[in-house]
Short mmCIF file of C-alpha atoms in Angstrom, two decimals:
data_model
loop_
_atom_site.label_atom_id
_atom_site.label_comp_id
_atom_site.label_asym_id
_atom_site.label_seq_id
_atom_site.Cartn_x
_atom_site.Cartn_y
_atom_site.Cartn_z
CA MET A 145 99.94 116.44 103.34
CA VAL A 146 99.43 119.92 104.72
CA VAL A 147 100.38 120.96 108.25
CA LEU A 148 97.69 123.13 109.73
CA SER A 149 98.03 125.65 112.47
CA LYS A 150 95.57 125.43 115.34
CA GLY A 151 93.54 128.28 113.87
CA GLU A 152 93.47 126.72 110.42
CA LEU A 153 92.44 123.38 111.85
CA GLU A 154 89.52 124.98 113.62
CA GLN A 155 88.33 126.54 110.35
CA ILE A 156 87.99 123.22 108.50
CA ALA A 157 84.51 122.74 107.05
CA LEU A 158 83.95 119.02 107.25
CA PRO A 159 81.77 117.07 104.79
CA GLY A 160 78.54 115.71 106.19
CA VAL A 161 77.40 112.10 106.51
CA GLN A 162 73.70 111.32 106.37
CA ARG A 163 73.02 108.80 109.12
CA ALA A 164 74.54 106.90 112.00
CA ALA A 165 75.45 103.26 111.57
CA PRO A 166 73.66 100.59 113.60
CA PRO A 167 75.75 98.70 116.15
CA LEU A 168 77.48 95.48 115.16
CA ALA A 169 75.42 92.68 116.69
CA ALA A 170 78.44 90.63 117.74
CA VAL A 171 82.06 91.68 117.37
CA PRO A 172 84.19 88.66 116.41
CA GLU A 173 86.39 87.92 119.43
CA VAL A 174 89.57 85.92 119.88
CA ASP A 175 90.88 85.10 123.36
CA LEU A 176 94.66 84.85 123.02
CA SER A 177 94.99 83.35 126.49
CA THR A 178 93.71 80.10 125.03
CA ALA A 179 96.48 80.01 122.41
CA ALA A 180 98.90 78.54 124.94
CA THR A 181 96.45 75.81 125.98
CA SER A 182 94.37 73.12 124.39
CA GLY A 183 92.20 75.87 122.92
CA ARG A 184 94.82 76.97 120.38
CA ALA A 185 93.20 75.19 117.43
CA ALA A 186 89.87 76.83 118.23
CA ALA A 187 91.56 80.24 118.48
CA ALA A 188 93.19 79.73 115.08
CA ARG A 189 89.84 78.83 113.56
CA ALA A 190 88.28 81.90 115.17
CA VAL A 191 90.93 84.17 113.64
CA ALA A 192 90.47 82.63 110.19
CA ARG A 193 86.68 82.87 110.44
CA ALA A 194 86.81 86.52 111.57
CA CYS A 195 89.15 87.39 108.69
CA GLU A 196 86.92 85.65 106.17
CA GLU A 197 83.61 87.02 107.42
CA HIS A 198 84.52 90.49 108.69
CA GLY A 199 88.22 91.18 108.16
CA PHE A 200 88.04 92.58 111.67
CA PHE A 201 88.09 91.14 115.18
CA LYS A 202 88.62 91.96 118.84
CA VAL A 203 91.53 90.50 120.77
CA THR A 204 91.10 89.70 124.47
CA GLY A 205 93.41 87.85 126.84
CA HIS A 206 96.27 89.62 125.06
CA GLY A 207 98.66 89.88 127.99
CA VAL A 208 99.45 93.58 127.53
CA PRO A 209 99.38 94.99 131.08
CA ARG A 210 96.43 97.27 131.82
CA PRO A 211 98.60 99.69 133.86
CA LEU A 212 100.83 100.13 130.79
CA LEU A 213 97.81 100.91 128.61
CA ALA A 214 96.56 103.47 131.13
CA ARG A 215 99.95 105.15 131.36
CA VAL A 216 100.34 105.36 127.58
CA GLU A 217 96.87 106.85 127.24
CA ALA A 218 97.60 109.41 129.97
CA ALA A 219 100.90 110.36 128.36
CA ALA A 220 99.29 110.72 124.93
CA THR A 221 96.50 112.86 126.36
CA ALA A 222 99.06 115.07 128.09
CA PHE A 223 101.10 115.38 124.89
CA PHE A 224 98.14 116.58 122.83
CA ALA A 225 97.17 119.00 125.61
CA LEU A 226 100.50 120.81 125.26
CA PRO A 227 100.59 124.26 123.64
CA GLN A 228 100.67 124.07 119.85
CA ARG A 229 104.21 125.40 119.63
CA GLU A 230 105.43 122.64 121.95
CA LYS A 231 103.76 119.93 119.89
CA GLU A 232 105.20 121.36 116.70
CA LYS A 233 108.69 120.83 118.06
CA ALA A 234 108.05 117.17 117.31
CA ALA A 235 107.44 117.98 113.63
CA ALA A 236 111.12 118.48 112.82
CA ALA A 237 111.32 115.45 110.55
CA VAL A 238 108.34 116.59 108.53
CA ALA A 239 109.98 119.95 107.93
CA ALA A 240 113.40 118.44 107.20
CA PRO A 241 114.90 118.55 103.68
CA GLY A 242 113.18 115.93 101.56
CA GLY A 243 110.17 115.85 103.86
CA GLY A 244 108.90 112.77 105.62
CA PRO A 245 105.75 111.61 107.40
CA PHE A 246 107.17 111.23 110.91
CA GLY A 247 106.61 113.42 113.91
CA TYR A 248 103.67 115.53 115.00
CA ASN A 249 101.23 116.73 112.39
CA SER A 250 97.69 117.88 111.81
CA LYS A 251 96.46 117.56 108.29
CA ARG A 252 94.01 117.53 105.48
CA ILE A 253 93.45 113.95 104.38
CA GLY A 254 94.07 112.46 100.96
CA GLY A 255 93.41 113.66 97.45
CA ASN A 256 89.67 112.98 97.35
CA GLY A 257 88.60 116.15 99.14
CA ASP A 258 88.36 114.72 102.65
CA LEU A 259 89.39 117.08 105.42
CA GLY A 260 90.69 115.73 108.70
CA TRP A 261 89.82 116.95 112.16
CA VAL A 262 92.81 115.09 113.58
CA GLU A 263 96.28 115.59 114.98
CA TYR A 264 98.74 112.77 115.43
CA LEU A 265 102.21 111.59 116.38
CA LEU A 266 103.73 109.15 113.88
CA LEU A 267 106.82 107.11 114.75
CA GLY A 268 108.77 104.50 112.85
CA VAL A 269 109.22 101.17 114.60
CA THR A 270 112.38 99.07 114.47
CA ALA A 271 112.43 95.30 114.05
CA ALA A 272 113.62 95.06 117.66
CA GLY A 273 110.31 96.55 118.76
CA ALA A 274 111.44 100.01 119.87
CA ALA A 275 109.58 103.15 118.88
CA ALA A 276 112.15 104.81 116.66
CA ALA A 277 111.46 108.52 117.06
CA PRO A 278 113.27 110.51 114.35
CA VAL A 279 111.87 113.59 116.05
CA ALA A 280 112.49 115.42 119.27
CA LEU A 281 109.57 114.99 121.63
CA PRO A 282 108.68 118.31 123.22
CA GLY A 283 110.24 119.78 126.29
CA ALA A 284 108.94 120.08 129.83
CA PRO A 285 105.18 119.44 130.13
CA PRO A 286 102.87 121.65 132.18
CA PRO A 287 103.16 121.19 135.97
CA SER A 288 99.73 119.57 136.05
CA ALA A 289 100.70 116.89 133.51
CA PRO A 290 101.45 113.34 134.70
CA ALA A 291 105.06 112.25 135.01
CA GLU A 292 104.62 110.07 131.91
CA ALA A 293 104.28 113.23 129.82
CA SER A 294 107.97 114.09 130.18
CA PRO A 295 109.90 113.42 126.95
CA CYS A 296 112.06 110.60 128.31
CA CYS A 297 109.15 108.86 130.06
CA PHE A 298 106.87 109.16 127.03
CA ARG A 299 109.55 107.68 124.78
CA ASP A 300 110.20 104.82 127.24
CA LEU A 301 106.47 104.14 127.53
CA LEU A 302 106.12 103.93 123.76
CA ASP A 303 109.09 101.56 123.59
CA GLU A 304 107.46 99.33 126.20
CA TYR A 305 104.08 99.53 124.48
CA VAL A 306 105.53 98.63 121.07
CA ALA A 307 107.38 95.61 122.48
CA ALA A 308 104.23 94.32 124.21
CA VAL A 309 101.95 94.85 121.22
CA ARG A 310 104.48 93.27 118.87
CA ARG A 311 104.51 90.11 121.01
CA MET A 312 100.74 90.01 120.96
CA THR A 313 100.65 90.60 117.21
CA CYS A 314 103.10 87.79 116.54
CA THR A 315 100.71 85.44 118.33
CA VAL A 316 97.83 86.71 116.20
CA LEU A 317 99.86 86.18 113.02
CA GLU A 318 100.80 82.66 114.07
CA LEU A 319 97.13 81.86 114.63
CA MET A 320 96.30 83.42 111.28
CA ALA A 321 98.82 81.13 109.55
CA GLU A 322 97.46 78.10 111.40
CA GLY A 323 93.90 79.05 110.54
CA LEU A 324 94.90 79.23 106.88
CA GLY A 325 96.24 75.70 107.13
CA LEU A 326 99.90 76.63 106.62
CA GLU A 327 102.36 74.09 107.97
CA ASP A 328 104.83 76.82 108.96
CA ARG A 329 102.97 78.91 111.51
CA GLY A 330 105.87 81.37 111.76
CA VAL A 331 105.78 82.42 108.11
CA PHE A 332 104.13 85.79 108.87
CA THR A 333 105.84 86.36 112.21
CA ARG A 334 109.34 86.05 110.74
CA LEU A 335 108.53 88.78 108.27
CA VAL A 336 107.52 91.10 111.12
CA LEU A 337 110.71 90.33 113.04
CA ASP A 338 112.97 90.66 109.99
CA GLY A 339 115.56 93.42 110.20
CA ASP A 340 114.16 95.05 107.07
CA SER A 341 110.57 95.06 108.27
CA ASP A 342 108.87 98.44 108.19
CA SER A 343 106.24 99.19 110.81
CA MET A 344 104.79 102.36 112.27
CA LEU A 345 103.18 103.51 115.48
CA ARG A 346 100.58 106.23 115.12
CA VAL A 347 98.89 108.01 118.02
CA ASN A 348 95.80 109.90 116.84
CA HIS A 349 93.88 112.61 118.65
CA TYR A 350 90.51 113.75 117.35
CA PRO A 351 89.75 116.95 119.31
CA PRO A 352 86.19 117.58 120.46
CA LYS A 353 84.36 120.13 118.34
CA GLN A 354 81.06 121.87 118.96
CA GLN A 355 78.88 121.50 115.87
CA GLN A 356 76.96 124.43 114.46
CA GLN A 357 74.27 122.34 112.78
CA GLN A 358 72.03 120.25 114.98
CA GLY A 359 72.00 116.59 114.01
CA SER A 360 75.01 116.82 111.73
CA ARG A 361 77.67 114.13 111.45
CA LEU A 362 80.86 115.50 109.99
CA THR A 363 83.89 113.79 108.56
CA GLY A 364 86.92 113.87 110.84
CA PHE A 365 89.00 111.26 109.00
CA GLY A 366 87.75 110.55 105.48
CA GLU A 367 87.61 107.15 103.83
CA HIS A 368 91.04 105.90 102.80
CA THR A 369 93.10 102.75 102.47
CA ASP A 370 96.07 101.71 104.59
CA PRO A 371 98.81 99.68 102.82
CA GLN A 372 99.40 97.25 105.67
CA ILE A 373 98.81 93.57 106.23
CA ILE A 374 97.18 94.38 109.56
CA SER A 375 96.56 97.37 111.78
CA VAL A 376 96.26 96.91 115.53
CA LEU A 377 94.09 99.53 117.22
CA ARG A 378 93.33 100.51 120.76
CA SER A 379 91.32 103.58 121.72
CA ASN A 380 90.08 105.28 124.85
CA ALA A 381 86.51 105.00 126.08
CA THR A 382 85.13 107.40 123.48
CA ALA A 383 82.94 105.50 121.04
CA GLY A 384 83.53 105.97 117.34
CA LEU A 385 84.91 102.99 115.46
CA GLU A 386 82.82 101.68 112.58
CA ILE A 387 83.53 99.07 109.92
CA GLU A 388 81.95 98.30 106.58
CA LEU A 389 80.74 94.75 106.10
CA ARG A 390 81.12 92.83 102.88
CA ASP A 391 77.56 93.72 101.84
CA GLY A 392 78.40 97.44 102.07
CA THR A 393 76.65 98.02 105.39
CA TRP A 394 78.42 100.23 107.93
CA VAL A 395 78.18 99.07 111.54
CA ALA A 396 79.34 100.67 114.77
CA VAL A 397 81.79 98.85 117.04
CA PRO A 398 81.38 99.45 120.80
CA SER A 399 84.49 100.86 122.47
CA ASP A 400 86.46 98.50 124.70
CA THR A 401 89.48 99.89 126.53
CA ASP A 402 90.56 96.44 127.73
CA SER A 403 90.88 94.95 124.26
CA PHE A 404 92.66 95.50 120.96
CA PHE A 405 91.04 95.51 117.54
CA VAL A 406 92.69 94.04 114.46
CA ASN A 407 91.86 95.19 110.93
CA VAL A 408 92.94 93.14 107.92
CA GLY A 409 92.29 93.96 104.31
CA ASP A 410 93.30 93.62 100.65
CA ALA A 411 91.50 90.46 99.51
CA LEU A 412 88.91 90.95 102.23
CA GLN A 413 88.70 94.70 101.56
CA VAL A 414 87.51 95.73 105.01
CA PRO A 415 86.83 99.46 105.15
CA CYS A 416 86.43 101.06 108.55
CA LEU A 417 85.64 104.47 109.88
CA ILE A 418 85.94 106.18 113.21
CA LEU A 419 83.33 108.54 114.58
CA LEU A 420 84.18 111.35 116.92
CA LEU A 421 81.46 112.01 119.45
CA LEU A 422 80.49 115.57 120.16
CA LEU A 423 82.49 117.15 123.00
CA HIS A 424 84.56 114.02 123.63
CA ALA A 425 88.16 113.66 122.52
CA LEU A 426 89.19 110.36 120.99
CA ILE A 427 92.70 108.97 121.42
CA SER A 428 93.55 106.00 119.24
CA ILE A 429 96.83 104.16 118.79
CA PHE A 430 97.49 102.22 115.61
CA PHE A 431 100.31 99.75 115.06
CA PHE A 432 100.90 99.16 111.34
CA PHE A 433 102.77 96.19 109.87
CA PHE A 434 104.10 96.64 106.35
CA PHE A 435 105.53 93.28 105.34
CA MET A 436 102.59 92.59 103.00
CA LYS A 437 100.44 95.11 101.20
CA LEU A 438 96.83 95.02 102.27
CA ALA A 439 94.27 97.77 102.36
CA ILE A 440 91.86 99.04 104.98
CA ARG A 441 89.59 101.89 103.98
CA CYS A 442 88.97 104.15 106.94
CA ARG A 443 87.48 107.48 107.86
CA VAL A 444 86.79 109.35 111.08
CA LEU A 445 83.52 111.16 111.57
CA GLN A 446 82.33 113.60 114.17
CA LEU A 447 78.81 113.40 115.56
CA GLY A 448 76.69 116.41 116.31
CA TYR A 449 73.44 116.54 118.18
#
């Protein structure tokens, strides 16, 4: 992992991709609001079917307050709009003796030659659901920034977000167990809530970038695998998420700011990619759960016209 300065990041020559993916005809959808009613069995079957057929599905009726989502997005946008030197104050853990992945970073991706047009904030997550920040979030934001951009407010918002998403994810994992026919529907959830569980919260920002070549589509986050059982994703209104189906076809997933997306992998081997539209910044927030090793191959691309 290499930390890039702003100037270095802007000099990255990103590999090209030949063509855009067609849209996914129907995104598998699970309404969690039915899980507390007579529709629970149907919801469990829907989760199992989505995992088997796509390894990917959209979660609606999740109960995470929309105002909270809007505030977290605003705070993340304000954070990434800070001067580079302010953001790098949150990279202390990365620069600490022995290294470490946490904090702010911008990087080249993986050992396969992919180069990443991305900056991110990576935080460890405790079993209690709090965003454990082993880094110092930056100091006073610009006067024009929302109140949520202040260090204490941003940290509190992330704590609240993690707690809400963890509750939602536990429901998803219970439905997953039920859909698999397991008698103990809490078998996955207990692993998430265990004191030794290891989860992460990652806030990604893919800056807009004017392309020099008309019609080009350039890699912003190259194909890779994530060693998690599931990843829970929410992004802003910028389109970009794509997944690879079992037949090797890549399909585009329409953005949906009111929903969460869940990626599962390993046996299902569900690769995904994220496209970055020209002149539009993409903010995405991933919640990773590490209690079982699964893989999701991902990459982020940038479109040019």
